[in-house]
CSV table of C-alpha atoms and ligand atoms in Angstrom, one decimal:
chain,number,residue,atom,x,y,z
A,748,MET,CA,1.4,5.6,19.8
A,749,THR,CA,3.4,5.3,16.7
A,750,ALA,CA,3.2,8.6,14.5
A,751,GLN,CA,0.9,8.5,11.6
A,752,LYS,CA,2.2,7.4,8.5
A,753,LYS,CA,0.2,7.3,5.0
A,754,LEU,CA,-0.4,4.3,2.7
A,755,PHE,CA,-1.3,4.5,-0.4
A,756,VAL,CA,-2.5,1.2,-2.4
A,757,LYS,CA,-3.0,0.9,-5.8
A,758,THR,CA,-5.0,-2.5,-6.6
A,759,TYR,CA,-5.2,-4.2,-10.1
A,760,GLY,CA,-7.3,-7.0,-11.4
A,761,CYS,CA,-10.0,-8.9,-9.7
A,762,GLN,CA,-12.4,-8.4,-6.8
A,763,MET,CA,-10.2,-10.7,-4.5
A,764,ASN,CA,-7.4,-8.3,-4.6
A,765,VAL,CA,-10.0,-5.3,-3.8
A,766,TYR,CA,-10.8,-7.6,-0.7
A,767,ASP,CA,-7.0,-8.1,-0.1
A,768,SER,CA,-6.2,-4.5,-0.2
A,769,GLU,CA,-8.6,-3.9,2.5
A,770,ARG,CA,-7.2,-6.5,4.7
A,771,MET,CA,-3.6,-5.0,3.9
A,772,THR,CA,-4.7,-1.7,4.9
A,773,GLU,CA,-6.3,-2.7,8.1
A,774,ALA,CA,-3.2,-4.8,8.8
A,775,LEU,CA,-0.9,-1.9,8.4
A,776,ALA,CA,-3.3,0.6,10.5
A,777,GLY,CA,-1.7,-1.6,13.5
A,778,GLN,CA,1.4,-0.1,12.1
A,779,GLY,CA,0.0,3.5,12.3
A,780,TYR,CA,-0.9,3.8,8.6
A,781,VAL,CA,-3.9,5.7,7.5
A,782,ALA,CA,-4.8,5.3,3.7
A,783,THR,CA,-4.5,8.3,1.3
A,784,ASP,CA,-5.2,8.3,-2.5
A,785,ARG,CA,-2.3,10.4,-3.4
A,786,PRO,CA,0.8,8.5,-4.2
A,787,ASP,CA,3.1,11.6,-3.5
A,788,ASP,CA,1.6,11.9,-0.1
A,789,ALA,CA,2.4,8.5,1.2
A,790,ASP,CA,5.3,7.0,3.1
A,791,MET,CA,4.6,3.7,1.8
A,792,ILE,CA,3.2,2.6,-1.7
A,793,LEU,CA,1.8,-0.8,-2.2
A,794,LEU,CA,0.8,-2.1,-5.4
A,795,ASN,CA,-1.6,-5.0,-5.2
A,796,THR,CA,-0.8,-6.7,-8.6
A,797,CYS,CA,-2.5,-8.9,-10.8
A,798,HIS,CA,-0.9,-11.7,-13.1
A,799,ILE,CA,-4.0,-12.6,-15.4
A,800,ARG,CA,-3.7,-10.4,-18.1
A,801,GLU,CA,-0.7,-10.5,-20.7
A,802,LYS,CA,2.8,-8.8,-20.0
A,803,ALA,CA,1.6,-8.4,-16.5
A,804,ALA,CA,4.9,-8.3,-14.8
A,805,GLU,CA,6.3,-5.9,-17.5
A,806,LYS,CA,3.4,-3.5,-16.8
A,807,VAL,CA,4.2,-3.6,-12.9
A,808,TYR,CA,8.0,-2.8,-13.5
A,809,SER,CA,7.1,0.1,-15.6
A,810,GLU,CA,4.6,1.4,-13.1
A,811,LEU,CA,7.5,1.0,-10.5
A,812,GLY,CA,9.7,3.1,-12.6
A,813,ARG,CA,7.5,6.0,-12.3
A,814,TYR,CA,8.1,6.4,-8.6
A,815,LYS,CA,11.8,6.8,-9.0
A,816,ASP,CA,11.7,10.7,-8.6
A,817,LEU,CA,9.2,10.4,-5.7
A,818,LYS,CA,11.7,7.9,-4.0
A,819,ALA,CA,14.7,10.3,-4.8
A,820,GLU,CA,12.8,13.1,-3.1
A,821,LYS,CA,11.6,11.1,-0.1
A,822,PRO,CA,14.4,8.7,0.9
A,823,ASP,CA,11.8,7.2,3.8
A,824,LEU,CA,9.3,6.2,1.2
A,825,ARG,CA,8.7,2.4,1.2
A,826,ILE,CA,7.6,0.8,-1.8
A,827,GLY,CA,6.1,-2.8,-1.8
A,828,VAL,CA,4.6,-5.0,-4.3
A,829,ALA,CA,1.9,-7.6,-3.3
A,830,GLY,CA,-0.4,-9.9,-5.3
A,831,CYS,CA,-0.1,-12.3,-8.0
A,832,VAL,CA,3.1,-10.9,-9.9
A,833,ALA,CA,4.8,-10.5,-6.6
A,834,GLN,CA,4.1,-14.3,-6.1
A,835,ALA,CA,5.2,-15.1,-9.6
A,836,GLU,CA,8.3,-13.1,-9.6
A,837,GLY,CA,9.4,-13.1,-6.1
A,838,GLU,CA,13.1,-12.2,-5.5
A,839,GLU,CA,13.3,-11.4,-9.1
A,840,ILE,CA,11.6,-8.2,-8.5
A,841,LEU,CA,14.2,-7.0,-5.8
A,842,ARG,CA,17.0,-7.7,-8.4
A,843,ARG,CA,15.4,-6.1,-11.2
A,844,GLN,CA,14.0,-2.8,-9.3
A,845,PRO,CA,16.2,-1.7,-6.5
A,846,LEU,CA,13.4,1.0,-5.8
A,847,VAL,CA,11.3,-2.0,-4.2
A,848,ASP,CA,11.6,-2.6,-0.6
A,849,LEU,CA,9.1,-5.3,0.2
A,850,VAL,CA,7.7,-8.1,-2.0
A,851,VAL,CA,4.7,-10.3,-0.4
A,852,GLY,CA,2.8,-12.9,-2.0
A,853,PRO,CA,-1.0,-13.2,-1.3
A,854,GLN,CA,-0.5,-16.0,1.0
A,855,SER,CA,1.6,-14.1,3.5
A,856,TYR,CA,-0.4,-10.9,4.2
A,857,HIS,CA,-0.8,-11.6,7.8
A,858,ARG,CA,3.1,-11.1,7.8
A,859,LEU,CA,2.7,-7.5,6.4
A,860,PRO,CA,3.3,-5.7,9.7
A,861,GLU,CA,6.5,-7.7,10.3
A,862,LEU,CA,7.7,-7.2,6.6
A,863,GLU,CA,7.0,-3.4,6.8
A,864,ALA,CA,9.1,-3.3,10.2
A,865,LYS,CA,11.9,-4.8,8.3
A,866,ALA,CA,11.8,-2.8,5.3
A,867,ARG,CA,11.5,0.5,7.6
A,868,THR,CA,15.2,-0.6,8.9
A,869,GLY,CA,16.3,-0.2,5.2
A,870,ALA,CA,16.4,-3.8,4.7
A,871,LYS,CA,14.7,-5.6,1.8
A,872,ALA,CA,11.6,-7.8,2.9
A,873,LEU,CA,10.5,-10.4,1.1
A,874,ASP,CA,7.8,-13.4,1.7
A,875,THR,CA,6.2,-15.4,-1.0
A,876,ASP,CA,5.7,-18.7,1.2
A,877,PHE,CA,2.5,-20.6,1.2
A,878,PRO,CA,2.6,-20.7,5.1
A,879,ALA,CA,0.7,-23.2,7.1
A,880,GLU,CA,-0.7,-20.8,9.5
A,881,ASP,CA,-4.2,-19.3,9.0
A,882,LYS,CA,-3.8,-16.2,7.3
A,883,PHE,CA,-7.5,-15.0,7.7
A,884,ALA,CA,-7.3,-15.5,11.5
A,885,ALA,CA,-4.0,-14.0,11.8
A,886,LEU,CA,-5.5,-10.7,9.7
A,887,LYS,CA,-8.4,-10.6,11.7
A,888,GLY,CA,-9.2,-7.5,14.2
A,889,ARG,CA,-6.0,-6.0,13.8
A,890,GLY,CA,-7.5,-2.9,12.4
A,891,PRO,CA,-10.4,-0.6,13.5
A,892,LYS,CA,-13.9,-1.7,12.8
A,893,ALA,CA,-15.1,1.4,10.9
A,894,LYS,CA,-18.4,1.6,9.4
A,895,ARG,CA,-19.0,0.2,6.0
A,896,GLY,CA,-20.8,0.6,2.9
A,897,PRO,CA,-23.9,-1.2,2.0
A,898,THR,CA,-21.8,-3.9,-0.5
A,899,ALA,CA,-18.9,-5.8,0.8
A,900,PHE,CA,-16.6,-8.8,-0.4
A,901,LEU,CA,-15.8,-11.7,1.7
A,902,THR,CA,-13.3,-14.0,0.6
A,903,VAL,CA,-14.1,-17.8,1.5
A,904,GLN,CA,-11.9,-19.5,-0.7
A,905,GLU,CA,-8.5,-19.2,-2.1
A,906,GLY,CA,-6.5,-21.1,-4.7
A,907,CYS,CA,-7.3,-23.4,-7.6
A,908,ASP,CA,-6.8,-27.1,-8.5
A,909,LYS,CA,-8.3,-27.2,-11.8
A,910,PHE,CA,-5.2,-26.1,-14.0
A,911,CYS,CA,-7.0,-25.0,-17.0
A,912,ALA,CA,-4.3,-25.0,-19.7
A,913,PHE,CA,-4.3,-21.2,-20.4
A,914,CYS,CA,-4.4,-20.1,-16.6
A,915,VAL,CA,-1.9,-18.8,-14.3
A,916,VAL,CA,-4.0,-18.9,-11.1
A,917,PRO,CA,-2.9,-22.3,-9.8
A,918,TYR,CA,0.7,-21.1,-9.8
A,919,THR,CA,0.1,-17.7,-8.3
A,920,ARG,CA,-2.7,-18.5,-5.7
A,921,GLY,CA,-1.9,-22.1,-5.1
A,922,ALA,CA,-4.0,-25.0,-4.1
A,923,GLU,CA,-7.7,-24.8,-3.1
A,924,VAL,CA,-7.9,-23.8,0.6
A,925,SER,CA,-11.3,-22.9,2.2
A,926,ARG,CA,-11.9,-20.8,5.5
A,927,PRO,CA,-13.6,-22.3,8.2
A,928,VAL,CA,-17.4,-21.8,8.3
A,929,ALA,CA,-17.4,-20.2,12.0
A,930,GLN,CA,-15.0,-17.7,10.5
A,931,VAL,CA,-16.9,-16.9,7.5
A,932,LEU,CA,-20.1,-16.4,9.5
A,933,ASP,CA,-18.5,-14.5,12.2
A,934,GLU,CA,-17.0,-12.1,9.5
A,935,ALA,CA,-20.6,-11.9,7.8
A,936,ARG,CA,-22.2,-10.9,10.8
A,937,ASP,CA,-19.5,-8.3,11.7
A,938,LEU,CA,-20.1,-7.0,8.3
A,939,VAL,CA,-23.8,-6.6,8.7
A,940,ASP,CA,-23.2,-4.8,12.1
A,941,ARG,CA,-21.0,-2.4,10.3
A,942,GLY,CA,-23.9,-1.5,7.8
A,943,VAL,CA,-23.2,-4.3,4.9
A,944,ARG,CA,-26.5,-5.4,3.2
A,945,GLU,CA,-24.9,-7.4,0.4
A,946,ILE,CA,-22.1,-9.7,0.7
A,947,THR,CA,-20.4,-11.0,-2.5
A,948,LEU,CA,-18.5,-14.4,-1.7
A,949,LEU,CA,-15.1,-14.5,-3.3
A,950,GLY,CA,-13.1,-17.4,-4.4
A,951,GLN,CA,-11.1,-18.4,-7.5
A,952,ASN,CA,-13.1,-21.4,-7.5
A,953,VAL,CA,-15.9,-20.6,-4.9
A,954,ASN,CA,-18.3,-23.2,-5.7
A,955,ALA,CA,-15.4,-25.6,-4.8
A,956,TYR,CA,-15.9,-24.2,-1.3
A,957,HIS,CA,-15.4,-27.2,1.3
A,958,GLY,CA,-14.8,-25.3,4.7
A,959,ALA,CA,-14.6,-27.0,7.9
A,960,GLY,CA,-17.9,-26.8,9.9
A,961,GLU,CA,-20.1,-28.5,12.4
A,962,GLY,CA,-20.5,-32.1,11.5
A,963,GLY,CA,-17.6,-32.0,8.7
A,964,ASP,CA,-17.0,-30.0,5.7
A,965,TRP,CA,-19.6,-27.8,4.4
A,966,SER,CA,-20.3,-27.1,1.0
A,967,LEU,CA,-21.1,-23.7,-0.7
A,968,ALA,CA,-24.8,-24.3,-0.8
A,969,ARG,CA,-24.8,-25.1,3.1
A,970,LEU,CA,-22.7,-21.9,3.7
A,971,VAL,CA,-25.2,-19.9,1.6
A,972,ARG,CA,-28.1,-21.4,3.5
A,973,ALA,CA,-26.6,-20.3,6.8
A,974,LEU,CA,-26.0,-16.7,5.6
A,975,ASP,CA,-29.4,-16.5,4.1
A,976,ARG,CA,-30.4,-16.7,7.8
A,977,ILE,CA,-28.4,-13.7,9.1
A,978,GLU,CA,-30.9,-11.1,10.1
A,979,GLY,CA,-30.3,-7.8,8.2
A,980,LEU,CA,-28.1,-9.6,5.3
A,981,GLU,CA,-30.5,-8.9,2.3
A,982,ARG,CA,-28.5,-10.2,-0.6
A,983,ILE,CA,-25.7,-12.8,-1.1
A,984,ARG,CA,-23.7,-13.3,-4.4
A,985,TYR,CA,-20.7,-15.6,-5.1
A,986,THR,CA,-18.1,-15.6,-7.7
A,987,THR,CA,-16.2,-17.1,-9.5
A,988,SER,CA,-17.6,-20.7,-10.1
A,989,HIS,CA,-16.6,-23.8,-12.4
A,990,PRO,CA,-19.2,-25.5,-14.0
A,991,ASN,CA,-18.3,-29.1,-12.8
A,992,ASP,CA,-18.5,-27.7,-9.1
A,993,MET,CA,-22.2,-26.7,-9.3
A,994,ASP,CA,-23.8,-29.3,-7.1
A,995,ASP,CA,-27.4,-30.1,-6.9
A,996,ASP,CA,-27.8,-28.4,-3.5
A,997,LEU,CA,-26.2,-25.1,-5.0
A,998,ILE,CA,-28.6,-25.1,-7.8
A,999,ALA,CA,-31.5,-25.8,-5.4
A,1000,ALA,CA,-30.4,-22.9,-3.1
A,1001,HIS,CA,-30.9,-20.7,-6.1
A,1002,GLY,CA,-34.4,-21.7,-6.0
A,1003,ASP,CA,-35.1,-21.5,-2.1
A,1004,CYS,CA,-32.6,-18.8,-0.7
A,1005,ALA,CA,-34.5,-15.7,-0.8
A,1006,SER,CA,-31.3,-13.4,-0.2
A,1007,LEU,CA,-29.3,-15.4,-3.0
A,1008,MET,CA,-29.3,-13.2,-5.8
A,1009,PRO,CA,-30.6,-14.2,-9.4
A,1010,TYR,CA,-27.2,-13.4,-11.0
A,1011,LEU,CA,-24.7,-15.9,-11.7
A,1012,HIS,CA,-21.1,-15.7,-13.2
A,1013,LEU,CA,-20.2,-19.0,-14.7
A,1014,PRO,CA,-17.6,-19.2,-17.1
A,1015,VAL,CA,-17.3,-21.7,-19.8
A,1016,GLN,CA,-14.7,-20.3,-22.0
A,1017,ALA,CA,-15.4,-21.8,-25.3
A,1018,GLY,CA,-18.2,-23.9,-27.2
A,1019,SER,CA,-16.4,-26.3,-28.8
A,1020,ASP,CA,-15.7,-29.7,-27.2
A,1021,ARG,CA,-12.4,-30.4,-28.8
A,1022,ILE,CA,-11.0,-26.9,-27.6
A,1023,LEU,CA,-12.5,-27.4,-24.0
A,1024,LYS,CA,-10.7,-30.6,-24.0
A,1025,ARG,CA,-7.5,-28.7,-25.0
A,1026,MET,CA,-8.2,-26.2,-22.5
A,1027,ASN,CA,-8.4,-28.9,-19.7
A,1028,ARG,CA,-11.7,-27.7,-18.8
A,1029,LYS,CA,-13.0,-31.3,-17.9
A,1030,HIS,CA,-16.8,-30.3,-19.3
A,1031,THR,CA,-18.5,-30.4,-22.4
A,1032,ALA,CA,-20.7,-27.5,-24.0
A,1033,GLU,CA,-23.6,-30.0,-23.9
A,1034,ALA,CA,-23.1,-30.5,-20.0
A,1035,TYR,CA,-22.6,-26.6,-19.7
A,1036,LEU,CA,-26.0,-26.2,-21.3
A,1037,ARG,CA,-27.7,-28.9,-19.4
A,1038,LEU,CA,-26.5,-27.1,-16.2
A,1039,ILE,CA,-27.8,-23.8,-17.3
A,1040,GLU,CA,-31.3,-25.5,-17.8
A,1041,ARG,CA,-31.2,-27.0,-14.4
A,1042,LEU,CA,-30.3,-23.6,-12.9
A,1043,ARG,CA,-33.0,-21.9,-14.9
A,1044,ALA,CA,-35.6,-24.3,-13.7
A,1045,ALA,CA,-34.5,-23.6,-10.2
A,1046,ARG,CA,-34.6,-19.8,-10.6
A,1047,PRO,CA,-36.4,-18.9,-13.9
A,1048,ASP,CA,-35.3,-15.2,-14.0
A,1049,LEU,CA,-31.6,-16.1,-13.5
A,1050,HIS,CA,-29.2,-13.8,-15.4
A,1051,LEU,CA,-26.1,-15.2,-16.5
A,1052,SER,CA,-22.6,-14.1,-16.8
A,1053,GLY,CA,-19.5,-15.6,-18.2
A,1054,ASP,CA,-16.0,-15.5,-19.3
A,1055,PHE,CA,-14.8,-16.4,-23.2
A,1056,ILE,CA,-11.4,-16.8,-24.7
A,1057,VAL,CA,-11.0,-16.8,-28.5
A,1058,GLY,CA,-8.0,-17.9,-30.5
A,1059,PHE,CA,-7.1,-20.5,-27.9
A,1060,PRO,CA,-4.2,-22.6,-29.7
A,1061,GLU,CA,-5.4,-24.7,-32.6
A,1062,GLU,CA,-9.1,-22.9,-32.5
A,1063,THR,CA,-10.4,-23.1,-36.0
A,1064,GLU,CA,-13.2,-21.0,-37.5
A,1065,GLU,CA,-15.6,-24.0,-36.9
A,1066,ASP,CA,-14.5,-24.1,-33.1
A,1067,PHE,CA,-15.2,-20.5,-32.9
A,1068,GLN,CA,-18.8,-20.9,-34.6
A,1069,ALA,CA,-19.2,-23.6,-31.6
A,1070,THR,CA,-18.6,-20.8,-29.3
A,1071,MET,CA,-21.0,-18.3,-30.9
A,1072,ALA,CA,-23.6,-21.2,-31.1
A,1073,LEU,CA,-23.2,-21.6,-27.4
A,1074,VAL,CA,-23.7,-18.0,-26.7
A,1075,GLU,CA,-26.8,-17.7,-28.8
A,1076,ALA,CA,-28.2,-20.7,-26.8
A,1077,VAL,CA,-27.7,-19.3,-23.3
A,1078,GLY,CA,-28.3,-15.6,-23.6
A,1079,TYR,CA,-26.0,-13.9,-21.5
A,1080,GLY,CA,-26.9,-10.7,-19.0
A,1081,SER,CA,-23.1,-9.7,-19.1
A,1082,ALA,CA,-19.8,-11.3,-20.2
A,1083,PHE,CA,-16.1,-10.8,-20.2
A,1084,SER,CA,-14.2,-11.9,-23.4
A,1085,PHE,CA,-10.6,-12.0,-24.1
A,1086,LYS,CA,-8.3,-12.8,-26.8
A,1087,TYR,CA,-6.1,-15.9,-25.8
A,1088,SER,CA,-2.4,-14.8,-24.9
A,1089,THR,CA,0.4,-16.8,-23.5
A,1090,ARG,CA,1.2,-17.2,-20.0
A,1091,PRO,CA,4.8,-18.2,-19.3
A,1092,GLY,CA,4.8,-21.7,-17.7
A,1093,THR,CA,1.5,-22.7,-18.4
A,1094,PRO,CA,0.8,-25.7,-20.9
A,1095,ALA,CA,-1.0,-23.8,-23.7
A,1096,ALA,CA,1.8,-21.5,-24.0
A,1097,GLU,CA,3.9,-24.0,-25.8
A,1098,ARG,CA,1.2,-24.9,-28.6
A,1099,ASP,CA,0.8,-23.4,-32.1
A,1100,GLN,CA,-0.7,-20.2,-31.6
A,1101,VAL,CA,-3.8,-18.7,-33.8
A,1102,PRO,CA,-2.6,-15.5,-35.9
A,1103,GLU,CA,-3.5,-12.2,-34.1
A,1104,ALA,CA,-5.4,-11.0,-36.9
A,1105,GLU,CA,-7.7,-14.1,-36.5
A,1106,LYS,CA,-8.0,-13.5,-32.9
A,1107,ASP,CA,-9.2,-9.7,-33.3
A,1108,ASP,CA,-11.5,-11.0,-35.9
A,1109,ARG,CA,-13.2,-13.4,-33.7
A,1110,LEU,CA,-13.2,-11.2,-30.6
A,1111,GLN,CA,-14.8,-8.4,-32.4
A,1112,ARG,CA,-18.0,-10.9,-33.6
A,1113,LEU,CA,-18.4,-12.5,-30.3
A,1114,GLN,CA,-18.4,-9.0,-28.3
A,1115,ALA,CA,-20.9,-7.8,-30.9
A,1116,LEU,CA,-23.0,-10.9,-30.3
A,1117,LEU,CA,-22.5,-10.6,-26.3
A,1118,THR,CA,-23.2,-6.6,-26.4
A,1119,ARG,CA,-26.3,-7.3,-28.3
A,1120,GLN,CA,-27.6,-9.9,-25.7
A,1121,GLN,CA,-26.7,-7.6,-22.8
A,1122,ARG,CA,-28.4,-4.8,-24.3
A,1123,ALA,CA,-31.5,-6.8,-25.1
A,1124,LEU,CA,-31.7,-8.1,-21.4
A,1125,GLN,CA,-31.1,-4.7,-19.9
A,1126,ASP,CA,-33.9,-3.2,-22.4
A,1127,ALA,CA,-36.2,-5.8,-21.4
A,1128,MET,CA,-36.4,-4.3,-17.8
A,1129,VAL,CA,-38.2,-1.2,-19.0
A,1130,GLY,CA,-41.8,-1.6,-17.5
A,1131,ARG,CA,-40.7,-3.9,-14.9
A,1132,GLU,CA,-40.3,-3.5,-11.2
A,1133,VAL,CA,-36.8,-4.4,-9.5
A,1134,ASP,CA,-35.5,-4.1,-6.0
A,1135,VAL,CA,-32.6,-1.8,-5.7
A,1136,LEU,CA,-29.9,-1.5,-3.2
A,1137,PHE,CA,-28.8,2.0,-3.1
A,1138,GLU,CA,-25.1,2.6,-2.8
A,1139,LYS,CA,-24.1,6.3,-3.8
A,1140,PRO,CA,-25.3,9.7,-4.9
A,1141,GLY,CA,-25.4,9.7,-8.9
A,1142,ARG,CA,-23.9,12.4,-10.8
A,1143,LEU,CA,-26.9,14.6,-11.0
A,1144,PRO,CA,-28.4,16.4,-8.0
A,1145,GLY,CA,-31.0,14.6,-5.9
A,1146,GLN,CA,-30.1,11.3,-8.0
A,1147,MET,CA,-29.2,8.0,-6.3
A,1148,VAL,CA,-27.7,5.0,-7.9
A,1149,GLY,CA,-27.8,1.3,-6.9
A,1150,LYS,CA,-27.8,-2.2,-8.3
A,1151,SER,CA,-30.7,-4.1,-9.2
A,1152,GLU,CA,-30.9,-8.0,-8.2
A,1153,TYR,CA,-29.6,-8.7,-11.9
A,1154,LEU,CA,-26.6,-6.4,-11.1
A,1155,HIS,CA,-27.9,-3.6,-13.4
A,1156,ALA,CA,-26.9,-0.1,-12.3
A,1157,VAL,CA,-29.9,2.0,-11.7
A,1158,HIS,CA,-30.4,5.5,-11.2
A,1159,VAL,CA,-33.3,7.2,-9.3
A,1160,GLU,CA,-34.1,10.6,-8.7
A,1161,ALA,CA,-35.9,10.9,-5.2
A,1162,ASP,CA,-35.1,13.0,-2.3
A,1163,ASP,CA,-36.1,10.4,0.3
A,1164,ILE,CA,-33.4,7.6,-0.7
A,1165,SER,CA,-30.0,7.1,1.2
A,1166,ALA,CA,-27.0,4.8,0.7
A,1167,GLY,CA,-28.1,1.3,2.2
A,1168,ASP,CA,-31.7,1.5,1.5
A,1169,LEU,CA,-33.4,-1.4,-0.5
A,1170,ARG,CA,-36.3,-0.2,-2.6
A,1171,ARG,CA,-38.8,-1.2,-5.2
A,1172,VAL,CA,-38.3,0.7,-8.3
A,1173,ARG,CA,-40.3,0.6,-11.6
A,1174,ILE,CA,-37.7,0.8,-14.5
A,1175,VAL,CA,-38.8,3.6,-17.2
A,1176,GLU,CA,-35.5,3.9,-19.2
A,1177,SER,CA,-32.7,1.8,-20.5
A,1178,GLY,CA,-29.4,3.8,-21.2
A,1179,PRO,CA,-25.9,2.5,-22.8
A,1180,ASN,CA,-24.6,1.3,-19.2
A,1181,SER,CA,-27.5,1.9,-16.8
A,1182,LEU,CA,-31.3,1.7,-16.3
A,1183,ARG,CA,-33.4,4.7,-15.0
A,1184,GLY,CA,-36.1,4.2,-12.5
A,1185,VAL,CA,-38.7,5.9,-10.5
A,1186,PRO,CA,-39.9,4.5,-6.9
A,1187,ALA,CA,-42.7,2.0,-7.4
B,1132,5AD,N1,-5.5,-15.8,-22.1
B,1132,5AD,C1,-6.8,-15.0,-22.4
B,1132,5AD,N2,-7.5,-15.0,-21.2
B,1132,5AD,C2,-7.5,-15.6,-20.1
B,1132,5AD,N3,-8.0,-15.6,-19.0
B,1132,5AD,C3,-7.3,-16.4,-17.8
B,1132,5AD,N4,-6.1,-16.7,-18.7
B,1132,5AD,C4,-6.3,-16.2,-19.9
B,1132,5AD,C5,-5.2,-16.2,-21.0
B,1132,5AD,N5,-4.1,-16.8,-20.9
B,1132,5AD,C6,-9.6,-15.3,-18.7
B,1132,5AD,C7,-10.4,-16.4,-18.6
B,1132,5AD,C8,-10.7,-16.5,-17.2
B,1132,5AD,C9,-10.9,-14.7,-16.9
B,1132,5AD,C10,-10.5,-14.5,-15.6
B,1132,5AD,O1,-9.6,-14.6,-17.7
B,1132,5AD,O2,-11.5,-16.3,-19.3
B,1132,5AD,O3,-12.1,-16.8,-16.7
B,1133,SF4,FE1,-7.9,-20.5,-13.9
B,1133,SF4,FE2,-10.6,-20.6,-13.2
B,1133,SF4,FE3,-9.4,-22.8,-14.8
B,1133,SF4,FE4,-8.8,-22.4,-12.0
B,1133,SF4,S1,-11.0,-22.9,-12.8
B,1133,SF4,S2,-7.3,-22.7,-13.8
B,1133,SF4,S3,-8.7,-20.2,-11.9
B,1133,SF4,S4,-9.8,-20.6,-15.2
């Protein structure tokens, strides 16, 4: 057996990166690595980067610079960059930051063991291909089958073909690819065997899923229906979706799959049709609102979440008011909102920009409204009963914390609750970021 080495992985960005970091850790376990949460203790530091926010690459370079002294002390330390910045920057990282030994793009993680072996020899290892072989099949089963917590992510789809004018994802994660149905179902069953009770299906455009299955390609709805039948899998969620890929069957599934949770992240980005068109979103505000109506007809208690961009190039105050009106009309349970910022290489980066002060002002007004809505929906839970899947102990003694079906964090004091328990809880109090309940 190879001597044990320590791996420190730092994860930035979305849930898919969290999932990928777990897979990379498992892949490197086969090379004799165990995880550590201390960089100064590590034989390998791996930054799993995200490219979605502004100046993402610059932030990675400055983070890398911080490991200079560590590397000087420990010449055997290997430093790797993975994720979307690795994909976007490629060889440039090796040129600009000599500390880096290994660069790997998201589509090449199954090649990590070979890349690590190469980096160990002192050579630079780089792979930012979009290889034809099946990454997930190649990653499968290399690591130990450890017991898991009650919730897990499962990537079913990667990449995006939508090309929204502001977004780097189609460039960093590539074209839409769906994992085959059997592979997804196997992984889900394996997670359940290891203690998982809630699975969140991940994809950059998850509802565009069209994985090969029995009888042809399966839609996300069909996949959800099959997962719904897995014994012991109590909860299913999926994220992130594009409004245009919400088909009739998926809407219906929200009404008739007991394990599909009544919470949906369905970004609209803006409320003005003129801006939506300039964003290349390929839907109108009205079409989005009609879709929400249909979803709520299938599942009346559905909580909605969204993403918003303010100050997209050419956005006027009137356009912004259309976003505010759309938010008023929907009533969001939670939301993420951002000031538009340029991403080199995307179409909108070349256009006339809205002044920063204007963006700040709009973001403040939008966030005030979204926070009010979020708080109102959360407060409305007081007096109601919800199902809570408990995940871990809370800060106070005897306290456990878990999530309601609507993804609210719920604290309960009870000495007979363990992680993984799903219990009926009556909500008695609504705090700034969580609810408090008592066993019902
Ligand atoms: N500027 C601001 N926000 C952006 N997002 C993506 N690209 C940009 C950008 N250039 C936001 C979108 C997306 C979320 C993940 O990040 O709202 O849905
Ligand atoms: Fe980016 Fe989502 Fe648009 Fe795809 S659908 S380009 S991931 S914002």
